[in-house]
PDB file of N, CA and C and ligand atoms in Angstrom:
ATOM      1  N   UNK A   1      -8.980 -13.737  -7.293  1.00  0.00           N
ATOM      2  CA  UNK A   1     -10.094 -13.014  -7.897  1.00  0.00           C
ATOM      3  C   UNK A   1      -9.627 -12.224  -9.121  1.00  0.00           C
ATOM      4  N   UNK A   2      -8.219 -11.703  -9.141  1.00  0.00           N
ATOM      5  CA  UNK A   2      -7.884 -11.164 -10.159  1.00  0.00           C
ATOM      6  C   UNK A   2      -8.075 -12.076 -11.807  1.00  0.00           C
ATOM      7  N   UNK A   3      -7.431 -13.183 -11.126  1.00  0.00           N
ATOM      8  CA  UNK A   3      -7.236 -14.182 -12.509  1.00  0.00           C
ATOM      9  C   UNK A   3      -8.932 -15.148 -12.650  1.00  0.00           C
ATOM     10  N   UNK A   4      -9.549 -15.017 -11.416  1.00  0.00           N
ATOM     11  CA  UNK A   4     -10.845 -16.103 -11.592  1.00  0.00           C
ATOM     12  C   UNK A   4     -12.123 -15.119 -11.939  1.00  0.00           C
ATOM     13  N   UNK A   5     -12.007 -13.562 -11.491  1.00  0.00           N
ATOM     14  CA  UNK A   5     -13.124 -12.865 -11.746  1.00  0.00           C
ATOM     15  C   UNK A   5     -14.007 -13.289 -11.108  1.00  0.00           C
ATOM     16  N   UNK A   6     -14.235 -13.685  -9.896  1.00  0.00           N
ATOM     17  CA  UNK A   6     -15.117 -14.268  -9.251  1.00  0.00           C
ATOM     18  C   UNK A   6     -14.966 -14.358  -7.932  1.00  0.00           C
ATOM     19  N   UNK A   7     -15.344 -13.833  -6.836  1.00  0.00           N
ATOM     20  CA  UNK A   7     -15.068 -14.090  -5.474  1.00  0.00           C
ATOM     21  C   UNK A   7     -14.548 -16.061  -5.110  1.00  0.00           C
ATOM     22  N   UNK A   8     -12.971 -16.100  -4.613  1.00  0.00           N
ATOM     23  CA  UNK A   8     -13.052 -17.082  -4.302  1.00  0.00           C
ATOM     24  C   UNK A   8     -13.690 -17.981  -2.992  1.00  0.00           C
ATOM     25  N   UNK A   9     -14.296 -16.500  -2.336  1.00  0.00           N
ATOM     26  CA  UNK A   9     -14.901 -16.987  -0.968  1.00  0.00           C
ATOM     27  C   UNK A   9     -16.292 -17.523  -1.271  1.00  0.00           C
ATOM     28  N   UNK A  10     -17.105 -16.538  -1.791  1.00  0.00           N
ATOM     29  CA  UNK A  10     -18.501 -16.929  -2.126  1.00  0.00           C
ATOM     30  C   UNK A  10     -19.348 -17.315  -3.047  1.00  0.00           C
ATOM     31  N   UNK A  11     -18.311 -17.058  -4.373  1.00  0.00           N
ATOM     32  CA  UNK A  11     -18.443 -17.279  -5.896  1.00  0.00           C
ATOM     33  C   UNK A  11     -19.313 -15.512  -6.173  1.00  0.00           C
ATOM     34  N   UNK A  12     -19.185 -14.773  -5.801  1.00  0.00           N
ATOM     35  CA  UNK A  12     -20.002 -14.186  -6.199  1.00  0.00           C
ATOM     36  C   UNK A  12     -19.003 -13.422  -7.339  1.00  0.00           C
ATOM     37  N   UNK A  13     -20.005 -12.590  -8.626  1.00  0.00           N
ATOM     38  CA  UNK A  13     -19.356 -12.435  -9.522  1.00  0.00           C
ATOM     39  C   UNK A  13     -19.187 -10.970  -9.543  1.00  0.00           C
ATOM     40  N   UNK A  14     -19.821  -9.971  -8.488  1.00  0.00           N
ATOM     41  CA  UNK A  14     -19.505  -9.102  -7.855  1.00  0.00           C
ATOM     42  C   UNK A  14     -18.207  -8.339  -7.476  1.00  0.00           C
ATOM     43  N   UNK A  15     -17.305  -8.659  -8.119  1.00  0.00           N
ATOM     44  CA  UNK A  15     -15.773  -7.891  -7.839  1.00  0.00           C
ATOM     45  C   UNK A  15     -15.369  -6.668  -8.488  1.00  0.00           C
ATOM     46  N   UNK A  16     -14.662  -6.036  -7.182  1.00  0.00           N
ATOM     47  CA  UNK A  16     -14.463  -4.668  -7.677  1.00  0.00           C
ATOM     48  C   UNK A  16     -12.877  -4.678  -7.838  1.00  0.00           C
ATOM     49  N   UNK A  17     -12.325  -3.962  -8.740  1.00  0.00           N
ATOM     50  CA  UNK A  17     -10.741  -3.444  -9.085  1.00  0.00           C
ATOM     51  C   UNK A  17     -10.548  -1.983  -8.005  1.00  0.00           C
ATOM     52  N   UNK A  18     -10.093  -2.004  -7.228  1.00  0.00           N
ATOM     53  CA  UNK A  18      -9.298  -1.176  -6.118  1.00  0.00           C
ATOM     54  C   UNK A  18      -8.145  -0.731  -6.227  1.00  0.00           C
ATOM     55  N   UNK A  19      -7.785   0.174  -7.522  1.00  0.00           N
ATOM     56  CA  UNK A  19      -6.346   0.558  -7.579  1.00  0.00           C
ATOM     57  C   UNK A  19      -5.511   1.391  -6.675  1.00  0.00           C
ATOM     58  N   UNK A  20      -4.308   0.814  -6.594  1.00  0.00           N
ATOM     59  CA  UNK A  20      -3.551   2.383  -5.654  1.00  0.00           C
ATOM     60  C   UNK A  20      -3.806   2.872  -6.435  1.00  0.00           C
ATOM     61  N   UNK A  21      -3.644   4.155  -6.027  1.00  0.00           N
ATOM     62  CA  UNK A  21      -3.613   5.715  -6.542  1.00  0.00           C
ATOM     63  C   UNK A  21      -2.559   6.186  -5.155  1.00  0.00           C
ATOM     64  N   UNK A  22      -1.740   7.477  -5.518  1.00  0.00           N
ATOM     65  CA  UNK A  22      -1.236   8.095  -4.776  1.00  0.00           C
ATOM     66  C   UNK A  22      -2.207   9.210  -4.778  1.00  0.00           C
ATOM     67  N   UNK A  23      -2.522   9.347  -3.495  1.00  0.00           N
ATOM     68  CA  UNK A  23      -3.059  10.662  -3.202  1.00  0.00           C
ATOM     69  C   UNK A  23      -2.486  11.717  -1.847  1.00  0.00           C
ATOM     70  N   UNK A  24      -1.230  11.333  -2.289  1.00  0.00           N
ATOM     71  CA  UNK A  24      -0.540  11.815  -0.839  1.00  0.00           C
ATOM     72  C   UNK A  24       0.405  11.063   0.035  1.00  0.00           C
ATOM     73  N   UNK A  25       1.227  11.408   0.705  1.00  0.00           N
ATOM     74  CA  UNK A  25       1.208  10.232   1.503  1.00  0.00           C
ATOM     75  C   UNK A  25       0.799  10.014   2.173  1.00  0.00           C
ATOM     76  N   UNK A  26       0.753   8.719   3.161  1.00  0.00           N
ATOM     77  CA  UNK A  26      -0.003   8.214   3.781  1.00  0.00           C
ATOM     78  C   UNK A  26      -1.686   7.364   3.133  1.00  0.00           C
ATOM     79  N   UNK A  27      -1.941   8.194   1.804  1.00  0.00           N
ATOM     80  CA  UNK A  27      -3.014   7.526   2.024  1.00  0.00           C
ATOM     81  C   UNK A  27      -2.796   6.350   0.834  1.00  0.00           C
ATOM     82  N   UNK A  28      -3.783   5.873   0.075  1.00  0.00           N
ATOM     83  CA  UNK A  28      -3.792   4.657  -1.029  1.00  0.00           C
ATOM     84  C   UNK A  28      -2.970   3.566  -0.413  1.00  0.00           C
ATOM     85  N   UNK A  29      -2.594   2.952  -1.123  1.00  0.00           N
ATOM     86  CA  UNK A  29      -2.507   1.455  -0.342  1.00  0.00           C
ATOM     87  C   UNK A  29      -1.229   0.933  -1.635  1.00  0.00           C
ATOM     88  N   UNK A  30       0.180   1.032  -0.692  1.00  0.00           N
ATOM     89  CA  UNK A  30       1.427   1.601  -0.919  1.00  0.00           C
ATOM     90  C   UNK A  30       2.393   0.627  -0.188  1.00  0.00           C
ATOM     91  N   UNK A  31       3.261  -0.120  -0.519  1.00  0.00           N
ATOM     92  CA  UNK A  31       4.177  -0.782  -0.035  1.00  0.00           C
ATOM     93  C   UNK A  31       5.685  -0.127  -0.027  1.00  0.00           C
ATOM     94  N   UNK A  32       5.651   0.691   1.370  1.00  0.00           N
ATOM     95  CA  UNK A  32       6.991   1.292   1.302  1.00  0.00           C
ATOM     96  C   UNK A  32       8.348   1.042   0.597  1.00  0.00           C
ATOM     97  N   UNK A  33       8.832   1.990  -0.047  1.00  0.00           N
ATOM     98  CA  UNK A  33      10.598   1.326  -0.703  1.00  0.00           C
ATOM     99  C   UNK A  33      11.402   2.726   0.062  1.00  0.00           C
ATOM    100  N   UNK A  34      11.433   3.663  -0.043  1.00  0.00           N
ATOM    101  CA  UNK A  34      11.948   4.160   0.350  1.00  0.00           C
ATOM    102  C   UNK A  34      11.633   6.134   1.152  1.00  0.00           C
ATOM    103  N   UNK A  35      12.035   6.890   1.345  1.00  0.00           N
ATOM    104  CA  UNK A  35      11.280   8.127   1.847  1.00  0.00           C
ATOM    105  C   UNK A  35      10.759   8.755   1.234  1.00  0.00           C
ATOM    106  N   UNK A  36      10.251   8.252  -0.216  1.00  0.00           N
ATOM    107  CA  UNK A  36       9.002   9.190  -0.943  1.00  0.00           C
ATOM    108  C   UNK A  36       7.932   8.380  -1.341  1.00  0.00           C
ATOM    109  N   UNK A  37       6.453   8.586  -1.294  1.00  0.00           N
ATOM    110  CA  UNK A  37       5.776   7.832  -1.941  1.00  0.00           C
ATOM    111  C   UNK A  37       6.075   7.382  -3.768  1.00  0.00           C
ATOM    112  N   UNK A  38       6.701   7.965  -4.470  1.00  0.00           N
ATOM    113  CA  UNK A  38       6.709   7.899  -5.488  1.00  0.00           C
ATOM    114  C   UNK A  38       7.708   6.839  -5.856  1.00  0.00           C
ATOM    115  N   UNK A  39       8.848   6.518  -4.893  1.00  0.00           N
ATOM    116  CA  UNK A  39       9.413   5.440  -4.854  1.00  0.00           C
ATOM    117  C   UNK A  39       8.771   3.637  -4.359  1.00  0.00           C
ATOM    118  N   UNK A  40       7.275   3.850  -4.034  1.00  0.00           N
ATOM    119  CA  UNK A  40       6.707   3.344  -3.185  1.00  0.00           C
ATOM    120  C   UNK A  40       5.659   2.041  -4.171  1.00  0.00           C
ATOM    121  N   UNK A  41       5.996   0.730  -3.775  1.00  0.00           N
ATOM    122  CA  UNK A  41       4.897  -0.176  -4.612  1.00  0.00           C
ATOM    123  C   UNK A  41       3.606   0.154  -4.583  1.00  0.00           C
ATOM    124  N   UNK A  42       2.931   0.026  -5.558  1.00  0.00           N
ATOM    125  CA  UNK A  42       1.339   0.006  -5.565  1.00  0.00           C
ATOM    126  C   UNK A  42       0.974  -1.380  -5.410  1.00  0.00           C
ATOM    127  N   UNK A  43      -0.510  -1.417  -4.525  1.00  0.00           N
ATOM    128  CA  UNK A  43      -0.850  -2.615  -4.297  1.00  0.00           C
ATOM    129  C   UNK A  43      -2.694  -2.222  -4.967  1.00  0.00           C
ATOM    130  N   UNK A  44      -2.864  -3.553  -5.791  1.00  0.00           N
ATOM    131  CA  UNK A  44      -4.051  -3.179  -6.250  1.00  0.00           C
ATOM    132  C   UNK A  44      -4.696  -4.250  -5.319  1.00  0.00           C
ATOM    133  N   UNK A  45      -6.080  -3.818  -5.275  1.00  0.00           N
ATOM    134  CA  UNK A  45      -7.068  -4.987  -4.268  1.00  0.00           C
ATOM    135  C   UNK A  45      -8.589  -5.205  -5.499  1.00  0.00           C
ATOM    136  N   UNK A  46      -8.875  -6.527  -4.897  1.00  0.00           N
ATOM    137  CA  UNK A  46      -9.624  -6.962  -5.765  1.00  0.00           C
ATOM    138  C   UNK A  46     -10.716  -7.182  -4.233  1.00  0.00           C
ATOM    139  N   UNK A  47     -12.021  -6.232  -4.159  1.00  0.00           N
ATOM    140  CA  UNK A  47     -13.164  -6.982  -3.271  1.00  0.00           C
ATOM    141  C   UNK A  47     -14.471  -7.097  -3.366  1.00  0.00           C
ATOM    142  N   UNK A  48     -14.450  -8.619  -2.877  1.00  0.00           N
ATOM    143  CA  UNK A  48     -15.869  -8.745  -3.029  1.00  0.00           C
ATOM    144  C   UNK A  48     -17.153  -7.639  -2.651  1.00  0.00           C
ATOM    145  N   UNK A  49     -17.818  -7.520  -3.746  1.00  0.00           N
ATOM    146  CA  UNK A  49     -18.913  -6.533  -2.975  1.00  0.00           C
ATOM    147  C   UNK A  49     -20.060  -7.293  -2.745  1.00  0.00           C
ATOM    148  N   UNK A  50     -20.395  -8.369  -2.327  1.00  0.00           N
ATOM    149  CA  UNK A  50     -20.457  -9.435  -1.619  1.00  0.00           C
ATOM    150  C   UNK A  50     -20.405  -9.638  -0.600  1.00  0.00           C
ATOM    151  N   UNK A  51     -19.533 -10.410  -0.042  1.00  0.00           N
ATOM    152  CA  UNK A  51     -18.884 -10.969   1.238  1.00  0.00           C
ATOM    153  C   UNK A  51     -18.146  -9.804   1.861  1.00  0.00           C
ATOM    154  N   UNK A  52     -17.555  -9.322   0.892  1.00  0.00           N
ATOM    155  CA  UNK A  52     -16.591  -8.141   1.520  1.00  0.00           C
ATOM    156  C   UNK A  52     -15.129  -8.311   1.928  1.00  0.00           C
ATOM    157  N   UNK A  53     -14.901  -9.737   1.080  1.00  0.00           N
ATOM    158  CA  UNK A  53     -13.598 -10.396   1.019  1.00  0.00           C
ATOM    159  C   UNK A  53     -12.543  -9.558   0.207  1.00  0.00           C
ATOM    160  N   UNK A  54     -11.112  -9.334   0.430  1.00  0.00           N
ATOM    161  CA  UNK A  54     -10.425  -8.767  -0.246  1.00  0.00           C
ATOM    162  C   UNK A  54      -9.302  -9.509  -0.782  1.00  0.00           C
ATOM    163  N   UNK A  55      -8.691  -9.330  -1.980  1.00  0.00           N
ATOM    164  CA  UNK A  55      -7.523  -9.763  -2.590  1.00  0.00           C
ATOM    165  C   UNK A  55      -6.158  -8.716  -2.838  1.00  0.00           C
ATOM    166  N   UNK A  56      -5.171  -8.690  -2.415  1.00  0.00           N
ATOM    167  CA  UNK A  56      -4.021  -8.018  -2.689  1.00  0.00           C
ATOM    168  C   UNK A  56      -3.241  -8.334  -4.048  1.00  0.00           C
ATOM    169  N   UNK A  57      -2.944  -7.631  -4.332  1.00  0.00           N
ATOM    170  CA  UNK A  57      -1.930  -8.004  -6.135  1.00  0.00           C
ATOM    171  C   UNK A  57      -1.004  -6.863  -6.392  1.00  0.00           C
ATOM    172  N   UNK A  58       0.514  -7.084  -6.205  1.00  0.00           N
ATOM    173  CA  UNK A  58       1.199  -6.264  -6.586  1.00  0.00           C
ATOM    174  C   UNK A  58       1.372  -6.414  -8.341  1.00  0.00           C
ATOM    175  N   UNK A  59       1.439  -5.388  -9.007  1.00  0.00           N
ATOM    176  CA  UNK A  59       1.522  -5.363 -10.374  1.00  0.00           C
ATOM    177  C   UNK A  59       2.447  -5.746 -10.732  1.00  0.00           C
ATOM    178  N   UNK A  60       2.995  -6.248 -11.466  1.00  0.00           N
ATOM    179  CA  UNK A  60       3.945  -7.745 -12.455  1.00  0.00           C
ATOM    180  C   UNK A  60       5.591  -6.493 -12.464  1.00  0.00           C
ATOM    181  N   UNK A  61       5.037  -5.716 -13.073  1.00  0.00           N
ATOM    182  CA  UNK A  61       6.264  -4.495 -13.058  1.00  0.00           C
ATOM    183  C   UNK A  61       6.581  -4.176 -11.995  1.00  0.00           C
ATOM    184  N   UNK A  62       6.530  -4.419 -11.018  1.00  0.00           N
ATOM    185  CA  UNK A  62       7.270  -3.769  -9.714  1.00  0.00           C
ATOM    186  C   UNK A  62       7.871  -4.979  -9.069  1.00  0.00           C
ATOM    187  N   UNK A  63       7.387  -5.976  -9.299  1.00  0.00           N
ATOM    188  CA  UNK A  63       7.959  -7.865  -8.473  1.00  0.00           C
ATOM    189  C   UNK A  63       9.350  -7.522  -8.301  1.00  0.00           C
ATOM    190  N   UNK A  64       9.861  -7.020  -9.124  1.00  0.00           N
ATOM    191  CA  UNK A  64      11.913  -7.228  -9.140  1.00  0.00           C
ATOM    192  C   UNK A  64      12.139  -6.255  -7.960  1.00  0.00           C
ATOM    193  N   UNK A  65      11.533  -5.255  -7.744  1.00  0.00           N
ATOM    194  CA  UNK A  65      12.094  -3.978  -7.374  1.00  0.00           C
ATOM    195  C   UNK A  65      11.521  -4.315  -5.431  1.00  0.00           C
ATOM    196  N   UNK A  66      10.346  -4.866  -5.800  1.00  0.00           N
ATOM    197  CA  UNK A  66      10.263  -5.587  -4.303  1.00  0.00           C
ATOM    198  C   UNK A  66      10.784  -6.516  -3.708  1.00  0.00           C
ATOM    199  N   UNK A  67      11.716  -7.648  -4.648  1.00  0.00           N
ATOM    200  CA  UNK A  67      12.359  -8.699  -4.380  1.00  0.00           C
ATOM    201  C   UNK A  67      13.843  -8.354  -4.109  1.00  0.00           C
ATOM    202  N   UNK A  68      14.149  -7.333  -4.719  1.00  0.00           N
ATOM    203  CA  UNK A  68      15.543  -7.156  -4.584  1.00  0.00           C
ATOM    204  C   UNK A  68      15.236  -6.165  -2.788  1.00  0.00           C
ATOM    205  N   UNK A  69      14.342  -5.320  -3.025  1.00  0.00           N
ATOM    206  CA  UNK A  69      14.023  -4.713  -1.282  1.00  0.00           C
ATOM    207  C   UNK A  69      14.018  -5.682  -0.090  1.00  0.00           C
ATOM    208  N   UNK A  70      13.434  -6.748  -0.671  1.00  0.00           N
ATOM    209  CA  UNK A  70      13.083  -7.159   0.376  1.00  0.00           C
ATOM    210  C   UNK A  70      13.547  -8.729   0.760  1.00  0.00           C
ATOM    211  N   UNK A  71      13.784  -9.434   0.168  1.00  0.00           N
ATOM    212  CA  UNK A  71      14.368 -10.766  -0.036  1.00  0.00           C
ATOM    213  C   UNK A  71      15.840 -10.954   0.865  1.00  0.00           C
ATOM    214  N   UNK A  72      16.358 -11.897   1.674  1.00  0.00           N
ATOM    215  CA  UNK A  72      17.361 -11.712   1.800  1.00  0.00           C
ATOM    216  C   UNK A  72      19.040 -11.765   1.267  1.00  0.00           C
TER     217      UNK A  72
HETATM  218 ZN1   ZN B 101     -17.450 -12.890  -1.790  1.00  0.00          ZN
END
């Protein structure tokens, strides 16, 4: 949905941009790296307001820093 702009479930053209934001920890929608949120991936979501389908997308700038975390 990020790259088609378009729900791939229902076609609907209805999509919303869902950015992390840190608002603390615990909350926004955060792919742990280490004991601070600020060290922490952002995950943006793309959802249908529609269907109510969701898409995950880590941002292009953080790929290395999650691959080297997490990869074996
Ligand atoms: Zn949809």
């Amino acid at each position: 949905m990020k790259l088609t702009h378009y729900c791939t479930k229902c076609g609907s053209e209805d999509v919303l941009l869902v950015e992390a934001k840190s608002m603390g920890y615990g909350s926004g929608n955060f792919i742990p790296m280490g004991l601070s949120i600020w060290s922490a991936v952002p995950v943006d979501r793309y959802v249908c307001a529609t269907c109510g389908f969701a898409e995950e997308w880590i941002p292009l700038r953080h790929l290395k820093k999650l691959k080297d975390k997490y990869s074996d």
